[in-house]
XYZ file of C-alpha atoms in Angstrom:
437
model
C -36.179 12.411 -12.655
C -37.593 15.142 -10.412
C -36.719 18.593 -9.962
C -37.232 20.171 -6.800
C -36.320 24.424 -5.296
C -34.254 23.523 -3.043
C -30.863 24.359 -2.212
C -28.132 22.366 -4.384
C -25.686 19.636 -2.363
C -21.909 20.419 -2.298
C -18.917 18.853 -1.953
C -17.368 21.180 1.588
C -20.058 19.585 4.865
C -20.293 20.191 8.109
C -21.031 16.950 10.794
C -23.294 17.653 13.203
C -23.064 14.966 16.163
C -24.828 14.639 18.895
C -24.532 12.266 22.115
C -28.644 10.814 23.730
C -27.399 10.131 27.319
C -31.014 7.858 27.495
C -30.439 6.211 24.036
C -27.343 2.962 24.856
C -27.867 1.838 21.171
C -25.947 5.059 19.202
C -24.547 5.189 15.677
C -21.211 5.618 16.463
C -18.618 9.091 15.005
C -15.754 7.297 14.031
C -18.093 5.091 11.492
C -19.942 8.163 10.550
C -16.117 9.743 9.635
C -15.732 6.892 7.262
C -19.717 7.354 5.802
C -18.485 10.825 5.199
C -15.447 9.970 3.363
C -16.941 6.462 1.392
C -18.498 9.271 0.126
C -15.743 11.708 -1.359
C -17.677 14.239 0.256
C -14.928 17.512 1.800
C -15.653 16.827 5.583
C -14.864 21.230 6.684
C -16.613 20.817 9.729
C -17.645 18.768 13.414
C -19.870 19.814 15.926
C -20.585 18.182 18.629
C -23.236 18.061 21.043
C -25.797 16.974 23.966
C -28.987 16.716 24.465
C -31.353 14.426 26.515
C -33.994 14.349 23.595
C -34.504 15.429 20.004
C -36.319 18.555 19.516
C -39.767 17.681 17.769
C -38.973 20.746 15.308
C -35.334 21.400 14.030
C -33.951 17.755 16.255
C -31.259 19.859 18.145
C -31.867 22.922 20.901
C -31.641 26.590 19.626
C -28.613 27.355 20.497
C -26.381 24.559 18.708
C -28.879 25.804 15.410
C -27.496 29.519 16.231
C -24.000 27.590 16.156
C -24.479 25.378 13.166
C -26.325 28.417 11.155
C -22.716 30.033 12.390
C -20.276 27.649 10.923
C -22.372 27.366 7.608
C -22.269 31.022 6.759
C -18.277 31.304 7.665
C -16.942 28.292 6.230
C -19.696 28.614 3.030
C -20.984 24.530 4.484
C -22.946 23.322 1.039
C -24.884 20.316 2.697
C -25.018 19.712 6.728
C -24.420 15.902 7.209
C -26.334 14.934 10.460
C -25.401 11.582 12.302
C -29.027 10.678 13.241
C -32.069 9.724 10.793
C -34.045 12.461 10.819
C -37.843 13.184 9.554
C -39.176 14.852 6.993
C -39.658 18.576 8.637
C -36.597 18.133 10.523
C -34.929 18.296 7.176
C -37.601 20.634 6.155
C -37.134 22.686 8.989
C -33.236 22.661 9.529
C -32.969 23.659 5.479
C -35.104 26.524 5.988
C -33.276 27.883 8.702
C -29.718 27.194 7.485
C -30.302 28.184 3.933
C -28.380 25.010 3.073
C -27.997 20.699 1.893
C -29.623 18.678 4.967
C -29.085 15.325 4.546
C -29.662 13.299 7.733
C -27.769 9.166 8.187
C -29.969 7.978 5.728
C -29.375 9.626 2.791
C -25.788 9.763 2.815
C -26.189 5.899 2.491
C -28.098 6.391 -0.055
C -25.698 8.250 -1.876
C -22.706 5.917 -1.568
C -25.218 3.265 -2.513
C -26.587 5.721 -5.669
C -21.985 6.093 -6.022
C -21.092 2.504 -6.141
C -24.688 0.864 -8.485
C -22.690 -0.665 -11.285
C -24.740 -3.474 -12.343
C -28.349 -2.825 -13.889
C -29.928 -4.636 -10.829
C -27.534 -2.757 -8.777
C -28.669 0.950 -10.082
C -32.835 -0.679 -10.282
C -32.187 -1.884 -6.620
C -30.428 2.069 -5.514
C -32.988 4.002 -7.501
C -36.449 2.060 -6.025
C -35.227 3.040 -2.565
C -34.323 6.583 -3.216
C -37.959 6.938 -4.001
C -38.785 5.516 -1.322
C -37.412 7.362 0.656
C -38.226 10.498 -1.428
C -41.648 10.271 -1.398
C -42.232 11.758 2.207
C -39.680 14.626 1.584
C -41.313 15.718 -1.287
C -43.773 18.525 0.009
C -40.282 19.838 1.768
C -39.624 21.407 -2.422
C -43.638 22.003 -2.987
C -44.501 24.496 -0.243
C -44.938 27.181 -1.887
C -47.338 25.578 -4.616
C -51.519 25.222 -3.188
C -53.772 24.386 -5.124
C -55.289 27.212 -7.327
C -58.931 28.623 -5.968
C -61.928 28.149 -7.954
C -64.140 29.951 -9.742
C -64.194 32.293 -12.950
C -60.304 32.952 -13.898
C -58.959 31.586 -10.532
C -59.570 27.564 -12.139
C -56.570 25.738 -11.479
C -54.614 22.335 -14.203
C -56.785 20.378 -11.702
C -53.848 19.114 -9.303
C -51.071 21.094 -8.541
C -46.806 20.422 -9.114
C -46.503 18.081 -5.376
C -49.587 16.004 -6.435
C -48.348 15.961 -10.353
C -44.436 14.444 -8.851
C -46.418 12.360 -6.373
C -47.775 10.359 -9.325
C -45.240 10.078 -11.232
C -42.828 9.061 -8.400
C -45.401 6.518 -7.438
C -45.856 4.889 -11.347
C -41.694 4.788 -11.569
C -41.588 2.821 -8.114
C -43.978 0.269 -9.603
C -41.789 0.030 -12.823
C -39.253 -0.288 -10.386
C -41.339 -3.234 -8.551
C -42.550 -4.902 -11.867
C -38.220 -4.748 -13.336
C -36.517 -6.492 -9.978
C -39.642 -8.846 -10.315
C -38.177 -10.143 -12.675
C -34.899 -10.403 -12.145
C -35.815 -12.065 -9.359
C -37.536 -14.425 -11.624
C -34.552 -14.656 -13.240
C -32.278 -15.108 -10.372
C -34.486 -18.282 -8.680
C -34.135 -20.215 -12.096
C -30.286 -19.844 -11.524
C -30.556 -21.240 -7.743
C -33.102 -24.095 -8.781
C -30.742 -24.658 -11.508
C -28.000 -25.023 -8.680
C -30.407 -26.998 -6.881
C -30.435 -29.592 -9.282
C -26.883 -29.977 -9.469
C -26.264 -30.646 -6.233
C -23.892 -27.376 -5.182
C -25.119 -26.227 -2.170
C -24.601 -22.515 -2.090
C -22.239 -20.252 0.764
C -22.884 -16.188 0.722
C -19.776 -14.446 2.178
C -21.900 -11.886 5.368
C -20.863 -9.084 7.510
C -20.411 -5.573 8.473
C -19.003 -3.528 6.018
C -15.599 -3.061 5.606
C -14.238 -6.608 6.898
C -12.810 -7.762 4.409
C -15.555 -10.387 2.250
C -14.037 -9.861 -0.550
C -10.766 -9.907 0.002
C -11.913 -13.440 1.405
C -13.950 -13.985 -2.151
C -10.682 -12.744 -4.424
C -8.444 -14.744 -2.643
C -10.887 -17.979 -2.490
C -11.374 -18.045 -5.632
C -9.117 -16.336 -8.138
C -11.712 -13.888 -8.769
C -10.744 -9.884 -9.001
C -13.872 -8.624 -7.665
C -12.611 -4.481 -6.322
C -11.371 -3.971 -2.769
C -10.855 -0.994 -1.350
C -10.905 -0.149 2.029
C -13.413 1.834 2.234
C -17.494 1.061 3.087
C -19.236 -0.343 0.906
C -16.389 -0.990 -1.328
C -18.736 -4.288 -2.202
C -22.510 -3.252 -3.768
C -22.940 -5.420 -6.207
C -23.313 -9.211 -5.332
C -20.913 -11.636 -7.546
C -21.165 -15.604 -7.623
C -18.387 -18.293 -8.162
C -18.010 -21.486 -8.046
C -15.074 -22.333 -5.071
C -14.082 -26.377 -5.589
C -13.762 -28.005 -2.547
C -12.080 -31.465 -3.741
C -12.845 -33.765 -6.705
C -15.949 -34.401 -6.042
C -17.486 -31.727 -3.890
C -18.180 -27.516 -5.957
C -20.273 -25.104 -3.230
C -21.495 -20.992 -4.908
C -19.338 -18.540 -3.172
C -21.654 -15.450 -2.934
C -20.170 -11.862 -2.365
C -22.877 -9.916 -0.884
C -22.862 -6.067 0.684
C -21.399 -5.410 3.392
C -24.016 -3.883 6.853
C -23.742 -1.555 8.828
C -25.905 -0.544 12.049
C -28.949 0.509 11.632
C -29.511 0.497 7.587
C -32.311 2.335 6.180
C -35.552 -0.438 5.851
C -35.841 1.296 1.693
C -32.750 -0.768 1.313
C -33.252 -3.506 2.727
C -36.540 -3.843 1.423
C -35.077 -2.713 -2.601
C -32.280 -5.373 -1.975
C -34.062 -8.158 -1.409
C -34.287 -10.037 -4.891
C -30.200 -9.798 -3.621
C -29.974 -11.203 -0.236
C -32.083 -13.895 -0.595
C -28.749 -14.786 -1.930
C -27.840 -15.254 1.453
C -31.718 -16.031 2.566
C -31.252 -19.095 1.156
C -27.698 -20.220 1.563
C -27.202 -23.224 3.117
C -23.836 -21.939 5.046
C -23.625 -17.837 5.612
C -19.739 -17.324 6.469
C -19.864 -14.625 9.033
C -16.363 -12.312 8.353
C -15.239 -10.662 11.379
C -13.042 -7.938 11.483
C -11.089 -9.163 14.494
C -8.593 -5.786 15.547
C -11.766 -4.257 15.717
C -12.018 -3.762 19.439
C -16.182 -3.001 18.917
C -16.586 -6.283 17.147
C -18.738 -7.564 18.766
C -21.415 -4.688 18.240
C -20.740 -5.426 15.491
C -21.803 -9.019 14.923
C -24.780 -8.867 16.521
C -26.178 -5.815 14.448
C -25.067 -7.468 11.006
C -27.633 -10.243 13.430
C -29.796 -7.907 13.640
C -30.528 -7.410 9.516
C -29.961 -11.057 9.219
C -33.181 -11.186 11.318
C -35.080 -8.906 9.651
C -34.737 -10.199 6.288
C -35.020 -13.769 7.995
C -31.912 -15.468 7.915
C -31.505 -16.069 11.144
C -31.309 -19.762 11.148
C -29.160 -20.578 8.123
C -26.247 -21.390 9.778
C -22.547 -19.609 10.575
C -19.369 -20.274 10.238
C -17.676 -16.997 12.016
C -14.462 -15.906 10.017
C -12.266 -13.696 12.676
C -10.301 -11.461 8.909
C -7.703 -9.289 9.671
C -5.850 -10.873 12.659
C -2.366 -9.664 10.806
C -3.441 -6.512 12.396
C -3.327 -8.414 15.828
C -1.280 -10.600 17.543
C -3.764 -13.469 16.782
C -2.537 -17.144 15.082
C -4.062 -18.976 12.418
C -6.891 -21.442 14.274
C -9.782 -23.419 14.246
C -11.842 -22.925 17.102
C -13.999 -25.998 17.797
C -18.280 -26.380 19.259
C -18.859 -28.349 21.834
C -20.444 -30.647 19.215
C -16.276 -31.135 17.274
C -17.551 -28.099 14.997
C -16.000 -25.535 13.530
C -18.271 -22.301 14.663
C -15.166 -19.410 14.717
C -12.064 -19.370 12.090
C -8.752 -17.055 12.546
C -7.682 -15.730 9.339
C -6.517 -13.093 7.545
C -7.695 -13.316 4.227
C -4.329 -10.654 3.200
C -2.114 -12.459 3.724
C -3.133 -15.935 2.538
C -2.518 -16.975 5.709
C -5.310 -19.924 7.263
C -7.816 -20.070 4.460
C -6.488 -24.058 4.147
C -8.041 -23.861 7.431
C -11.565 -22.427 5.744
C -11.469 -24.994 3.351
C -11.510 -27.672 6.374
C -14.018 -26.255 7.499
C -16.220 -26.299 4.346
C -14.857 -29.827 3.933
C -16.571 -30.936 7.252
C -19.550 -29.738 5.879
C -20.308 -30.117 2.563
C -17.351 -33.445 1.507
C -19.942 -36.527 2.197
C -18.373 -39.679 2.303
C -17.903 -41.121 -1.305
C -18.590 -44.788 -2.877
C -17.203 -46.453 -6.030
C -19.514 -47.478 -8.315
C -19.733 -49.515 -11.606
C -22.696 -48.354 -13.441
C -23.813 -49.311 -17.543
C -25.985 -46.833 -19.968
C -27.563 -47.573 -22.788
C -27.307 -45.550 -25.873
C -30.373 -43.839 -25.443
C -29.068 -42.798 -21.949
C -26.833 -39.992 -23.603
C -28.745 -37.181 -20.468
C -27.962 -39.814 -17.634
C -23.775 -39.371 -18.766
C -24.259 -35.648 -19.408
C -25.883 -35.132 -16.468
C -22.143 -36.917 -14.654
C -19.277 -35.862 -16.826
C -20.967 -32.459 -14.982
C -21.002 -33.337 -12.112
C -17.661 -34.380 -11.830
C -19.077 -38.161 -11.239
C -17.235 -40.163 -13.873
C -13.517 -41.241 -13.014
C -13.178 -44.016 -16.004
C -15.442 -44.875 -19.146
C -14.930 -48.033 -21.847
C -17.278 -48.050 -24.452
C -18.495 -51.313 -25.924
C -18.927 -52.701 -29.642
C -23.597 -52.855 -28.527
C -22.927 -49.380 -27.766
C -23.693 -49.571 -24.259
C -20.926 -47.464 -21.812
C -19.373 -48.754 -18.706
C -19.089 -45.851 -16.019
C -16.493 -45.745 -13.005
C -18.163 -43.265 -10.967
C -17.414 -41.493 -7.364
C -20.887 -40.480 -5.975
C -21.446 -38.651 -2.969
C -24.639 -40.750 -1.359
C -26.522 -37.066 -1.891
C -25.366 -37.190 -5.639
C -26.586 -40.479 -5.973
C -30.554 -40.136 -4.475
C -30.317 -37.252 -6.654
C -29.578 -38.987 -9.604
C -31.960 -42.013 -9.089
C -34.520 -39.928 -8.074
C -34.617 -37.473 -11.485
C -33.633 -40.087 -14.278
C -35.664 -43.152 -12.111
C -32.488 -45.560 -11.779
C -33.060 -48.122 -9.192
C -29.834 -48.422 -6.880
C -29.429 -52.268 -7.804
C -28.273 -50.644 -10.895
C -24.991 -49.243 -9.124
C -22.759 -51.865 -8.671
C -19.919 -50.969 -5.789
C -15.834 -51.632 -7.251
C -14.990 -50.485 -3.615
C -14.812 -49.574 0.354
C -16.548 -45.895 1.177
C -13.846 -43.411 0.864
C -13.591 -39.889 2.377
C -14.815 -37.383 0.919
C -11.595 -35.177 0.728
C -9.428 -37.948 -0.966
């Protein structure tokens, strides 16, 4: 990786939060503190302030800058963390004056993601986001290296170290983009296979630390890592979840969102977030005990809009009702469809309401059929077995197979289209039955 002559980071941190009264959409201080703790950084001091607008040179005023410098020296602070987005020049000027590393909110989130990435894909995505963020900040590490003057005895190597590093950085970003394109192709193959099998995808999204992974584990009996910290889940996980004997869905657990999620992160994680973009339904998990839950719902919807998933149907899941005075229930919209379900994933209460809501959306009415397959039609039989549609089968002496099937209308259409089977080959044996039967 790239080395820079700059102050080294550490764990003794001073936090800076500035209030701007004229800016309504500001970052929350409590959330900033949680981000710091999630990064395993030792919070030594917190400095608050207020300004009408940020200083173009150092973001903060001279008085606040001197106050921070005094505390950095007295407390042996190793890194100053700002709960704001800083420009490259602001970070450089602050580091020059404070003589320690300065990190803004975006850099802090990138650091947390770097700690949490476990899969090969996740590490690629995080590194790409870091390098894109770093590419605008290279100059602060190489300001002392200027192009050599020309002339006999004074000719330089042709490019400065800064230019060399920019070129190497560009090559690495190009390499990572190409690798992620291949990852995206592999994910696309998986999605196409699920579409052929007529299995809908349900994506769990929500603000970070709302209990998405706990709900995912409760529904699928999985063992995804859960912890009461921001961005506990980074690598996406997919599991098949059975709604009834006939219908199953693919449940996808995704990374949590946060206010002002860095654009580089959104771009780097596009291969992962495409699972949400192409989902048939979004389960938007909300912390019902959070007094600012509506602001966080809006923040999640803003990210969904940014990735183009605003048109995907949503079902709101109000989690953590055990922390308040709520009871498990389902709220219906004007069309009689569930739009908000109150549950506790930790206590596993209200999960049956989610199951009923998913069944109402995905479990079509089914009918029982009989079909006779020839010995040469083994692929059709294998497809029906994989779809869980076969209820009984008998083998005739001439090699034919007599199958009793339970098919939804969409599965029947897909079967006829894929294998070019005329509809009249399916003999109806019984009246239509409820999909949840």
